[in-house]
Amino acid sequence: MAKRVVILDYGSGNLRSAERAVARVGADVEVTDDLGKAARADGLVVPGVGAYAACMAGIEALGAGPTIAERVRTGAPVLGICVGMQVLFESGEEHGVVTKGLGLAPGSVTRLQAPVVPHMGWNTVAWPEGSVLGAGIPDDTRYYFVHSYASTVVDAQAEAGVRVATTVHGEPFVAAFETDVLRATQFHPEKSGDAGATLLANWLGTL
């Protein structure tokens, strides 16, 4: 029986491309703002594009923060993508304004210190030992990124027991992270071809 995956519709994110990508690897997928369905699904995807503050405002308007947090507390898998990953951290700073995040992973999100911003295009990822998301994907594989902000406090996250995958663009930053139940990518797996499909299948295997 196919696993039931909800892609949370809070007004931000590549909803349809994420829906197609997750369905392609064998899930029964629904895009919805129904928090009951989000709570009960085998897996929950939190997407996100654009500004951190706008994404948090959408999550708060829907009242989705407690639902996401409760899933993590009870061991129900969650996958964050792009800004949907960033809002899982404690805060995000844009244009001097700090916005409180969901606080489900240690760290904050700030503007990348790089010669060219945004970081847009294909880049490799250094996966940690024992990674579930990166399992079976060759080390030189490239994934699709498009972002100007990232979390760069890699050491603190590793010390907190979070398995961190990194990419370098001007400076090292968190390309993905994993706990036993909460997983997230800064890049877009739904735009990353076969590698992205393998990653989503790996996540589906944890449900």
PDB file of N, CA, C and O in Angstrom, residues 119-127 134 136-146 166-169 173 175 185-199:
ATOM      1  N   HIS A 119      22.845  32.148  -4.885  1.00  0.00           N
ATOM      2  CA  HIS A 119      23.471  30.894  -5.297  1.00  0.00           C
ATOM      3  C   HIS A 119      22.436  30.165  -6.141  1.00  0.00           C
ATOM      4  O   HIS A 119      21.446  29.670  -5.622  1.00  0.00           O
ATOM      5  N   MET A 120      22.653  30.155  -7.438  1.00  0.00           N
ATOM      6  CA  MET A 120      21.647  29.599  -8.346  1.00  0.00           C
ATOM      7  C   MET A 120      22.307  28.633  -9.321  1.00  0.00           C
ATOM      8  O   MET A 120      23.270  28.994 -10.008  1.00  0.00           O
ATOM      9  N   GLY A 121      21.806  27.408  -9.343  1.00  0.00           N
ATOM     10  CA  GLY A 121      22.327  26.412 -10.267  1.00  0.00           C
ATOM     11  C   GLY A 121      22.723  25.133  -9.554  1.00  0.00           C
ATOM     12  O   GLY A 121      22.256  24.852  -8.448  1.00  0.00           O
ATOM     13  N   TRP A 122      23.620  24.389 -10.165  1.00  0.00           N
ATOM     14  CA  TRP A 122      23.938  23.035  -9.719  1.00  0.00           C
ATOM     15  C   TRP A 122      25.201  23.018  -8.877  1.00  0.00           C
ATOM     16  O   TRP A 122      26.187  23.663  -9.210  1.00  0.00           O
ATOM     17  N   ASN A 123      25.160  22.251  -7.784  1.00  0.00           N
ATOM     18  CA  ASN A 123      26.316  22.154  -6.906  1.00  0.00           C
ATOM     19  C   ASN A 123      26.315  20.791  -6.224  1.00  0.00           C
ATOM     20  O   ASN A 123      25.262  20.151  -6.093  1.00  0.00           O
ATOM     21  N   THR A 124      27.498  20.363  -5.810  1.00  0.00           N
ATOM     22  CA  THR A 124      27.636  19.073  -5.133  1.00  0.00           C
ATOM     23  C   THR A 124      27.330  19.225  -3.646  1.00  0.00           C
ATOM     24  O   THR A 124      27.319  20.337  -3.104  1.00  0.00           O
ATOM     25  N   VAL A 125      27.099  18.089  -2.994  1.00  0.00           N
ATOM     26  CA  VAL A 125      26.768  18.053  -1.565  1.00  0.00           C
ATOM     27  C   VAL A 125      27.647  17.009  -0.890  1.00  0.00           C
ATOM     28  O   VAL A 125      27.797  15.892  -1.395  1.00  0.00           O
ATOM     29  N   ALA A 126      28.243  17.383   0.241  1.00  0.00           N
ATOM     30  CA  ALA A 126      29.019  16.432   1.048  1.00  0.00           C
ATOM     31  C   ALA A 126      28.099  15.860   2.122  1.00  0.00           C
ATOM     32  O   ALA A 126      27.751  16.552   3.088  1.00  0.00           O
ATOM     33  N   TRP A 127      27.697  14.598   1.922  1.00  0.00           N
ATOM     34  CA  TRP A 127      26.760  13.970   2.852  1.00  0.00           C
ATOM     35  C   TRP A 127      27.492  13.399   4.056  1.00  0.00           C
ATOM     36  O   TRP A 127      28.599  12.880   3.921  1.00  0.00           O
ATOM     37  N   GLY A 134      20.983  10.825   1.424  1.00  0.00           N
ATOM     38  CA  GLY A 134      22.018  10.733   0.390  1.00  0.00           C
ATOM     39  C   GLY A 134      22.454   9.313   0.063  1.00  0.00           C
ATOM     40  O   GLY A 134      23.371   9.126  -0.748  1.00  0.00           O
ATOM     41  N   GLY A 136      23.196   5.915  -1.524  1.00  0.00           N
ATOM     42  CA  GLY A 136      23.189   5.379  -2.879  1.00  0.00           C
ATOM     43  C   GLY A 136      23.391   6.410  -3.975  1.00  0.00           C
ATOM     44  O   GLY A 136      23.307   6.081  -5.161  1.00  0.00           O
ATOM     45  N   ILE A 137      23.675   7.658  -3.599  1.00  0.00           N
ATOM     46  CA  ILE A 137      23.891   8.711  -4.589  1.00  0.00           C
ATOM     47  C   ILE A 137      25.397   8.999  -4.666  1.00  0.00           C
ATOM     48  O   ILE A 137      26.012   9.272  -3.635  1.00  0.00           O
ATOM     49  N   PRO A 138      26.008   8.953  -5.838  1.00  0.00           N
ATOM     50  CA  PRO A 138      27.451   9.193  -5.959  1.00  0.00           C
ATOM     51  C   PRO A 138      27.876  10.553  -5.407  1.00  0.00           C
ATOM     52  O   PRO A 138      27.122  11.534  -5.471  1.00  0.00           O
ATOM     53  N   ASP A 139      29.098  10.608  -4.868  1.00  0.00           N
ATOM     54  CA  ASP A 139      29.583  11.808  -4.193  1.00  0.00           C
ATOM     55  C   ASP A 139      29.655  13.030  -5.103  1.00  0.00           C
ATOM     56  O   ASP A 139      29.532  14.158  -4.635  1.00  0.00           O
ATOM     57  N   ASP A 140      29.885  12.829  -6.394  1.00  0.00           N
ATOM     58  CA  ASP A 140      30.060  13.977  -7.297  1.00  0.00           C
ATOM     59  C   ASP A 140      28.740  14.444  -7.923  1.00  0.00           C
ATOM     60  O   ASP A 140      28.736  15.260  -8.842  1.00  0.00           O
ATOM     61  N   THR A 141      27.632  13.939  -7.399  1.00  0.00           N
ATOM     62  CA  THR A 141      26.320  14.304  -7.934  1.00  0.00           C
ATOM     63  C   THR A 141      25.996  15.761  -7.619  1.00  0.00           C
ATOM     64  O   THR A 141      26.300  16.264  -6.543  1.00  0.00           O
ATOM     65  N   ARG A 142      25.348  16.425  -8.579  1.00  0.00           N
ATOM     66  CA  ARG A 142      24.963  17.822  -8.386  1.00  0.00           C
ATOM     67  C   ARG A 142      23.452  17.942  -8.182  1.00  0.00           C
ATOM     68  O   ARG A 142      22.681  17.197  -8.769  1.00  0.00           O
ATOM     69  N   TYR A 143      23.087  18.909  -7.348  1.00  0.00           N
ATOM     70  CA  TYR A 143      21.694  19.183  -7.005  1.00  0.00           C
ATOM     71  C   TYR A 143      21.392  20.638  -7.340  1.00  0.00           C
ATOM     72  O   TYR A 143      22.288  21.482  -7.363  1.00  0.00           O
ATOM     73  N   TYR A 144      20.104  20.952  -7.530  1.00  0.00           N
ATOM     74  CA  TYR A 144      19.733  22.285  -7.975  1.00  0.00           C
ATOM     75  C   TYR A 144      19.397  23.207  -6.804  1.00  0.00           C
ATOM     76  O   TYR A 144      18.487  22.946  -6.028  1.00  0.00           O
ATOM     77  N   PHE A 145      20.149  24.310  -6.702  1.00  0.00           N
ATOM     78  CA  PHE A 145      19.972  25.313  -5.653  1.00  0.00           C
ATOM     79  C   PHE A 145      19.486  26.624  -6.253  1.00  0.00           C
ATOM     80  O   PHE A 145      19.891  26.993  -7.364  1.00  0.00           O
ATOM     81  N   VAL A 146      18.667  27.349  -5.511  1.00  0.00           N
ATOM     82  CA  VAL A 146      18.381  28.745  -5.821  1.00  0.00           C
ATOM     83  C   VAL A 146      17.998  29.445  -4.511  1.00  0.00           C
ATOM     84  O   VAL A 146      16.896  29.302  -4.018  1.00  0.00           O
ATOM     85  N   THR A 166      26.797  19.383   3.719  1.00  0.00           N
ATOM     86  CA  THR A 166      27.230  20.743   3.414  1.00  0.00           C
ATOM     87  C   THR A 166      27.513  20.948   1.929  1.00  0.00           C
ATOM     88  O   THR A 166      27.797  20.004   1.192  1.00  0.00           O
ATOM     89  N   THR A 167      27.428  22.212   1.540  1.00  0.00           N
ATOM     90  CA  THR A 167      27.833  22.679   0.217  1.00  0.00           C
ATOM     91  C   THR A 167      28.608  23.973   0.437  1.00  0.00           C
ATOM     92  O   THR A 167      28.381  24.672   1.430  1.00  0.00           O
ATOM     93  N   VAL A 168      29.520  24.290  -0.473  1.00  0.00           N
ATOM     94  CA  VAL A 168      30.274  25.538  -0.379  1.00  0.00           C
ATOM     95  C   VAL A 168      29.872  26.460  -1.519  1.00  0.00           C
ATOM     96  O   VAL A 168      29.912  26.076  -2.695  1.00  0.00           O
ATOM     97  N   HIS A 169      29.456  27.674  -1.161  1.00  0.00           N
ATOM     98  CA  HIS A 169      29.271  28.756  -2.125  1.00  0.00           C
ATOM     99  C   HIS A 169      29.698  30.026  -1.412  1.00  0.00           C
ATOM    100  O   HIS A 169      28.935  30.616  -0.645  1.00  0.00           O
ATOM    101  N   PHE A 173      27.830  25.933   3.935  1.00  0.00           N
ATOM    102  CA  PHE A 173      26.503  26.123   4.520  1.00  0.00           C
ATOM    103  C   PHE A 173      25.779  24.787   4.560  1.00  0.00           C
ATOM    104  O   PHE A 173      26.217  23.801   3.964  1.00  0.00           O
ATOM    105  N   ALA A 175      23.431  22.252   3.424  1.00  0.00           N
ATOM    106  CA  ALA A 175      22.698  21.872   2.212  1.00  0.00           C
ATOM    107  C   ALA A 175      21.533  20.961   2.544  1.00  0.00           C
ATOM    108  O   ALA A 175      20.534  20.914   1.817  1.00  0.00           O
ATOM    109  N   THR A 185      16.152  19.740   3.028  1.00  0.00           N
ATOM    110  CA  THR A 185      17.151  20.093   2.025  1.00  0.00           C
ATOM    111  C   THR A 185      17.026  21.560   1.652  1.00  0.00           C
ATOM    112  O   THR A 185      15.920  22.075   1.492  1.00  0.00           O
ATOM    113  N   GLN A 186      18.174  22.222   1.508  1.00  0.00           N
ATOM    114  CA  GLN A 186      18.184  23.594   1.001  1.00  0.00           C
ATOM    115  C   GLN A 186      17.962  23.600  -0.512  1.00  0.00           C
ATOM    116  O   GLN A 186      17.331  24.498  -1.054  1.00  0.00           O
ATOM    117  N   PHE A 187      18.479  22.598  -1.180  1.00  0.00           N
ATOM    118  CA  PHE A 187      18.276  22.460  -2.625  1.00  0.00           C
ATOM    119  C   PHE A 187      16.888  21.904  -2.915  1.00  0.00           C
ATOM    120  O   PHE A 187      16.163  21.478  -2.009  1.00  0.00           O
ATOM    121  N   HIS A 188      16.533  21.909  -4.187  1.00  0.00           N
ATOM    122  CA  HIS A 188      15.220  21.419  -4.605  1.00  0.00           C
ATOM    123  C   HIS A 188      15.345  20.000  -5.167  1.00  0.00           C
ATOM    124  O   HIS A 188      15.756  19.838  -6.316  1.00  0.00           O
ATOM    125  N   PRO A 189      14.970  18.969  -4.408  1.00  0.00           N
ATOM    126  CA  PRO A 189      15.033  17.614  -4.967  1.00  0.00           C
ATOM    127  C   PRO A 189      14.106  17.447  -6.160  1.00  0.00           C
ATOM    128  O   PRO A 189      14.417  16.696  -7.092  1.00  0.00           O
ATOM    129  N   GLU A 190      12.977  18.170  -6.162  1.00  0.00           N
ATOM    130  CA  GLU A 190      12.020  18.029  -7.261  1.00  0.00           C
ATOM    131  C   GLU A 190      12.544  18.625  -8.566  1.00  0.00           C
ATOM    132  O   GLU A 190      11.962  18.398  -9.629  1.00  0.00           O
ATOM    133  N   LYS A 191      13.657  19.372  -8.475  1.00  0.00           N
ATOM    134  CA  LYS A 191      14.280  19.950  -9.676  1.00  0.00           C
ATOM    135  C   LYS A 191      15.661  19.353  -9.932  1.00  0.00           C
ATOM    136  O   LYS A 191      16.400  19.859 -10.777  1.00  0.00           O
ATOM    137  N   SER A 192      16.008  18.302  -9.196  1.00  0.00           N
ATOM    138  CA  SER A 192      17.365  17.750  -9.242  1.00  0.00           C
ATOM    139  C   SER A 192      17.468  16.419  -9.979  1.00  0.00           C
ATOM    140  O   SER A 192      18.385  15.630  -9.736  1.00  0.00           O
ATOM    141  N   GLY A 193      16.527  16.155 -10.880  1.00  0.00           N
ATOM    142  CA  GLY A 193      16.625  14.985 -11.751  1.00  0.00           C
ATOM    143  C   GLY A 193      16.636  13.666 -11.011  1.00  0.00           C
ATOM    144  O   GLY A 193      15.947  13.497  -9.990  1.00  0.00           O
ATOM    145  N   ASP A 194      17.449  12.730 -11.508  1.00  0.00           N
ATOM    146  CA  ASP A 194      17.493  11.380 -10.937  1.00  0.00           C
ATOM    147  C   ASP A 194      17.966  11.392  -9.486  1.00  0.00           C
ATOM    148  O   ASP A 194      17.498  10.602  -8.668  1.00  0.00           O
ATOM    149  N   ALA A 195      18.919  12.282  -9.175  1.00  0.00           N
ATOM    150  CA  ALA A 195      19.428  12.347  -7.800  1.00  0.00           C
ATOM    151  C   ALA A 195      18.322  12.765  -6.845  1.00  0.00           C
ATOM    152  O   ALA A 195      18.180  12.207  -5.751  1.00  0.00           O
ATOM    153  N   GLY A 196      17.529  13.744  -7.253  1.00  0.00           N
ATOM    154  CA  GLY A 196      16.422  14.176  -6.421  1.00  0.00           C
ATOM    155  C   GLY A 196      15.388  13.094  -6.237  1.00  0.00           C
ATOM    156  O   GLY A 196      14.828  12.926  -5.144  1.00  0.00           O
ATOM    157  N   ALA A 197      15.143  12.336  -7.306  1.00  0.00           N
ATOM    158  CA  ALA A 197      14.183  11.235  -7.214  1.00  0.00           C
ATOM    159  C   ALA A 197      14.680  10.152  -6.252  1.00  0.00           C
ATOM    160  O   ALA A 197      13.899   9.617  -5.448  1.00  0.00           O
ATOM    161  N   THR A 198      15.973   9.861  -6.306  1.00  0.00           N
ATOM    162  CA  THR A 198      16.543   8.875  -5.383  1.00  0.00           C
ATOM    163  C   THR A 198      16.413   9.361  -3.942  1.00  0.00           C
ATOM    164  O   THR A 198      16.039   8.598  -3.045  1.00  0.00           O
ATOM    165  N   LEU A 199      16.697  10.639  -3.726  1.00  0.00           N
ATOM    166  CA  LEU A 199      16.588  11.201  -2.382  1.00  0.00           C
ATOM    167  C   LEU A 199      15.160  11.098  -1.863  1.00  0.00           C
ATOM    168  O   LEU A 199      14.929  10.689  -0.725  1.00  0.00           O
TER     169      LEU A 199
END
